[in-house]
Coordinates of C-alpha atoms in Angstrom, one line a residue:
X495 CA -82.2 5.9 59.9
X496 CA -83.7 6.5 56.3
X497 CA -80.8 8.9 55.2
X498 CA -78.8 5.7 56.2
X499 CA -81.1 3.4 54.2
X500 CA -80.7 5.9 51.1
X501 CA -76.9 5.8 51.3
X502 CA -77.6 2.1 51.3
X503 CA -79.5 2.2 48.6
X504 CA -77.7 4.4 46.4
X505 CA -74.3 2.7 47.5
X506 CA -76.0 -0.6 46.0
X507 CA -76.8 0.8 42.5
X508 CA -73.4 2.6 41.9
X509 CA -72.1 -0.7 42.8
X510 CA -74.4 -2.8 40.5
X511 CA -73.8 0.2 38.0
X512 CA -70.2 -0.2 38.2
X513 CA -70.1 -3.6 37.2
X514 CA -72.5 -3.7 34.3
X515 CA -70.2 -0.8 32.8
X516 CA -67.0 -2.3 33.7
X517 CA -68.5 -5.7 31.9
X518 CA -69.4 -3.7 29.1
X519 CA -66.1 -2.0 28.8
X520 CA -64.6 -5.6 28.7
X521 CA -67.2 -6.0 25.5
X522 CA -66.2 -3.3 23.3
X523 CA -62.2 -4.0 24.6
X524 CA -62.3 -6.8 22.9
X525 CA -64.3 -6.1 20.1
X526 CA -61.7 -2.9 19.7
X527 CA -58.7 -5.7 19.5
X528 CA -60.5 -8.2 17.3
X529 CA -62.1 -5.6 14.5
X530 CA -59.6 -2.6 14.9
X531 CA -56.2 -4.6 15.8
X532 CA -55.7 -2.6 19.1
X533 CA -54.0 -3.9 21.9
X534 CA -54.1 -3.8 25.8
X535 CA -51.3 -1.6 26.1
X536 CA -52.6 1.2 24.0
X537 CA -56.0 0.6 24.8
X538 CA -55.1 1.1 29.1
X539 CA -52.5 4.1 28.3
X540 CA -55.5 5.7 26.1
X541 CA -58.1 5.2 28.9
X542 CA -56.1 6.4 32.1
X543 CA -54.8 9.5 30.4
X544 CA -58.6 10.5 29.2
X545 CA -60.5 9.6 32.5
X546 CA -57.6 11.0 34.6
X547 CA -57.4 14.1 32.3
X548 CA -61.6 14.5 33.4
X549 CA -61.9 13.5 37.1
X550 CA -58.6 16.5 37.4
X551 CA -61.4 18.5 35.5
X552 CA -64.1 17.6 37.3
X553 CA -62.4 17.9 40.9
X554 CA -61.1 21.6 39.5
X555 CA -64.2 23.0 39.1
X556 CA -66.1 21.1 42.0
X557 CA -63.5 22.1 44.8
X558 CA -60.4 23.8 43.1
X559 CA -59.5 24.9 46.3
X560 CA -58.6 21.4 47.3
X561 CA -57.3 20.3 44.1
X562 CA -53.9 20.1 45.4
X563 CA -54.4 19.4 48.5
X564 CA -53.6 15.7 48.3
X565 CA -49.8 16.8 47.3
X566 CA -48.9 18.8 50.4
X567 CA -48.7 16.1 53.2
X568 CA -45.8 13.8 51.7
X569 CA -47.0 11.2 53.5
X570 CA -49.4 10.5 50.5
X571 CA -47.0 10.0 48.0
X572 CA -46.7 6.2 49.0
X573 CA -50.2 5.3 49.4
X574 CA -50.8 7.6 45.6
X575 CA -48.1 6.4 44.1
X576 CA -49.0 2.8 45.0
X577 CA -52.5 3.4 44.6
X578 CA -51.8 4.3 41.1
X579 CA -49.1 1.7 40.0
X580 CA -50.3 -1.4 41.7
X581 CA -53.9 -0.5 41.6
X582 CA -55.2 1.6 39.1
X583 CA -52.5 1.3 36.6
X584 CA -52.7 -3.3 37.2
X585 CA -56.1 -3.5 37.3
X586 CA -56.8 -1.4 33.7
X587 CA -53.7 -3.5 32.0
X588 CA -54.3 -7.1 33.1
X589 CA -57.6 -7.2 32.6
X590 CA -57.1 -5.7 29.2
X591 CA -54.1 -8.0 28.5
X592 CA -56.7 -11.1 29.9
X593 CA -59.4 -10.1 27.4
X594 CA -56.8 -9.9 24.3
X595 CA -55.3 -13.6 25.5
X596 CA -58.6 -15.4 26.6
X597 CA -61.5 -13.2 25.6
X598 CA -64.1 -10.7 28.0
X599 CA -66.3 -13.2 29.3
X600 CA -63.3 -14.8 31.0
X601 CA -61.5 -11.8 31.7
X602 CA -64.7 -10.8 33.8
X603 CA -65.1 -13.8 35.7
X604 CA -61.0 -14.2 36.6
X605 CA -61.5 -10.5 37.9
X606 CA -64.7 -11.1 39.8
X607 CA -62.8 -13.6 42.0
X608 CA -60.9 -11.1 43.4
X609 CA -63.4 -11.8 46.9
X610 CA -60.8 -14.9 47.2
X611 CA -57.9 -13.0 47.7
X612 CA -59.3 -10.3 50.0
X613 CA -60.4 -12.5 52.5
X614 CA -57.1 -14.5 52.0
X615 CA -55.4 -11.1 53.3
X616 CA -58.0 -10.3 55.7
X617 CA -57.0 -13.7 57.2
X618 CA -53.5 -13.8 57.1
X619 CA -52.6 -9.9 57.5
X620 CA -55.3 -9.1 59.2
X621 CA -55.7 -11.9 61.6
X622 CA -60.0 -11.6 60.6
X623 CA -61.7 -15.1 60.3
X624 CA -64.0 -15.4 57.5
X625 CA -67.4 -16.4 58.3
X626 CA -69.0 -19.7 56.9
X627 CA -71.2 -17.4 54.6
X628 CA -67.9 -15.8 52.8
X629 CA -66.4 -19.8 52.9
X630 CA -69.5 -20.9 50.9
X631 CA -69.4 -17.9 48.4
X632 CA -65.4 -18.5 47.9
X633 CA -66.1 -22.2 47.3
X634 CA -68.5 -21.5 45.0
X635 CA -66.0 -19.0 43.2
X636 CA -63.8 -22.1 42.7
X637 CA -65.8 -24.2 41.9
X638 CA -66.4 -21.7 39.0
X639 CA -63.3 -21.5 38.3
X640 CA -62.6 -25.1 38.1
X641 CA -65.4 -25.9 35.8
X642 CA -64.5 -22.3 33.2
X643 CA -60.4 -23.6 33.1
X644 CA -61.2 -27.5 32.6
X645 CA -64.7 -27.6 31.4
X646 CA -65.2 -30.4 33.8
X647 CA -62.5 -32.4 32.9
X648 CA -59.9 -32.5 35.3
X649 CA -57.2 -33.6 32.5
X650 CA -57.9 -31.0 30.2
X651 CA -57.2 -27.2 30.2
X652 CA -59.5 -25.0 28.5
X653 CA -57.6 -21.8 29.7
X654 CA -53.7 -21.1 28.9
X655 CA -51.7 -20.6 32.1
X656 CA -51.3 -16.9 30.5
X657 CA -55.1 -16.6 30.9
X658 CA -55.0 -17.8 34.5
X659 CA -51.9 -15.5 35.7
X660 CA -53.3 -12.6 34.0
X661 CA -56.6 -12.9 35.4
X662 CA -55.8 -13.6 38.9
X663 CA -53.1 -10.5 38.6
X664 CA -56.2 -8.7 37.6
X665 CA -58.2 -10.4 40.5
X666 CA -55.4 -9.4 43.0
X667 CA -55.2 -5.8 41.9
X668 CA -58.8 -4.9 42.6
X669 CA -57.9 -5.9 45.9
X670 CA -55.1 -3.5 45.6
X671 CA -57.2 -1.1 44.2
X672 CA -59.8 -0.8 46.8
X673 CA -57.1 -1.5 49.7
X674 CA -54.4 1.1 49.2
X675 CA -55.8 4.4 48.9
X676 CA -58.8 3.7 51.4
X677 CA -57.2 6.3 54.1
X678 CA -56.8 8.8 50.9
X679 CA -60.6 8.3 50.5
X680 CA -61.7 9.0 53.9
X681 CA -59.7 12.2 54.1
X682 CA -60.1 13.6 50.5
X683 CA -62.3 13.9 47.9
X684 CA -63.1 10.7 45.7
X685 CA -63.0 12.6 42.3
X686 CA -59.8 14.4 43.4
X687 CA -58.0 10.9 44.3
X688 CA -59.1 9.0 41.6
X689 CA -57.9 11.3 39.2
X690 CA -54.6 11.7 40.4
X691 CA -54.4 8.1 40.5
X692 CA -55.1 7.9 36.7
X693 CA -53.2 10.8 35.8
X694 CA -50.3 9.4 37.5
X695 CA -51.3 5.7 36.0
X696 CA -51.5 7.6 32.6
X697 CA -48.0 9.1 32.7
X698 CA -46.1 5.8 33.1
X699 CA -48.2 4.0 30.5
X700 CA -47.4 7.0 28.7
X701 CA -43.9 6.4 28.9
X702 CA -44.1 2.2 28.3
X703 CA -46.6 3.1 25.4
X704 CA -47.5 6.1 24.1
X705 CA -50.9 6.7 23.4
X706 CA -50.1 8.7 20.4
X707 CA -48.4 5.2 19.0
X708 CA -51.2 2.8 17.6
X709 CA -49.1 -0.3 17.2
X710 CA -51.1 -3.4 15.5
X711 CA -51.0 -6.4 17.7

């Protein structure tokens, strides 16, 4: 019971941990496009190469036995591949895209909705009800929503469409991202999946925009 408690525990912080960071990585993104004329192309193909190139690191000298262990059942290549495109890969570029378009406060808050569209799936893939807790918090969410786009003012936009579909792309993919590789996850190690999804993430922004092109926005 308490070495349950302490996973608990210690599942809370790295989840309170993780999103301070990722709201501080939001920060300096934008401070990075409007001070050093980056944008969120080179920014996400920069990022996934580097963190993929040191979770592969890590994972070699934790386990290297199972380092490529993730490659030798082929059923893994869908959920890896998908894991890395549609998660990984979307989740770094349209929040990075949102932030350049509409700024990192937004950015954050579009992303953070991404509760919405799990329990939409949950319901209509999944065939799971929500509970009246989760309908409170998601009405909440959009009512959020409503008052950061229109300020209030149901005639008026404060946030371009752009802003809107690239945050909610971003919204969806972290749905993506934590949906996809969850078998992965249960049967191999965290650092080891991870980093192959970056890696692979890297590559193909490697190809659309290579890091070692700084292009001016």
């Amino acid at each position: 019971m308490k070495n349950s408690k302490s996973h608990i525990f210690k599942g809370t912080i790295y989840a309170i941990l993780a999103g301070v960071l990722w709201a501080f990585s939001g920060v300096f993104g934008q401070i990075f496009f409007e001070q050093y004329g980056g944008n969120a192309l080179w920014i996400t193909t920069f990022r996934l190469t580097v963190a993929g190139i040191i979770l592969l690191t890590i994972s070699l000298i934790q386990k290297p036995s199972e380092f490529f262990s993730i490659w030798k059942d082929k059923k893994n290549y869908a959920p890896l591949f998908g894991y890395a495109i549609f998660g990984v890969l979307m989740v770094q570029l349209t929040f990075y895209a949102c932030i350049q378009v509409a700024g990192a406060a937004t950015a954050t808050v579009l992303q953070f909705t991404s509760p919405i569209f799990l329990l939409a799936y949950l319901a209509i893939f999944r065939r799971q009800k929500p509970n009246l807790k989760s309908l409170i918090l998601v009405l909440i969410a959009m009512t959020g929503i409503f008052f950061l786009t229109t300020h209030g003012n149901i005639s008026t936009m404060a946030l371009s469409p752009l802003a809107l579909l690239l945050g909610g792309l971003s919204a969806i993919a972290v749905v993506s991202y934590s949906l996809i590789p969850k078998r992965l996850l249960q049967t191999y190690d965290v650092m080891n999946v991870t980093g192959w999804g970056m890696i692979i993430a890297g590559f193909v922004m490697n190809c659309v925009h290579p890091v070692g092109i700084w292009t001016l926005r």
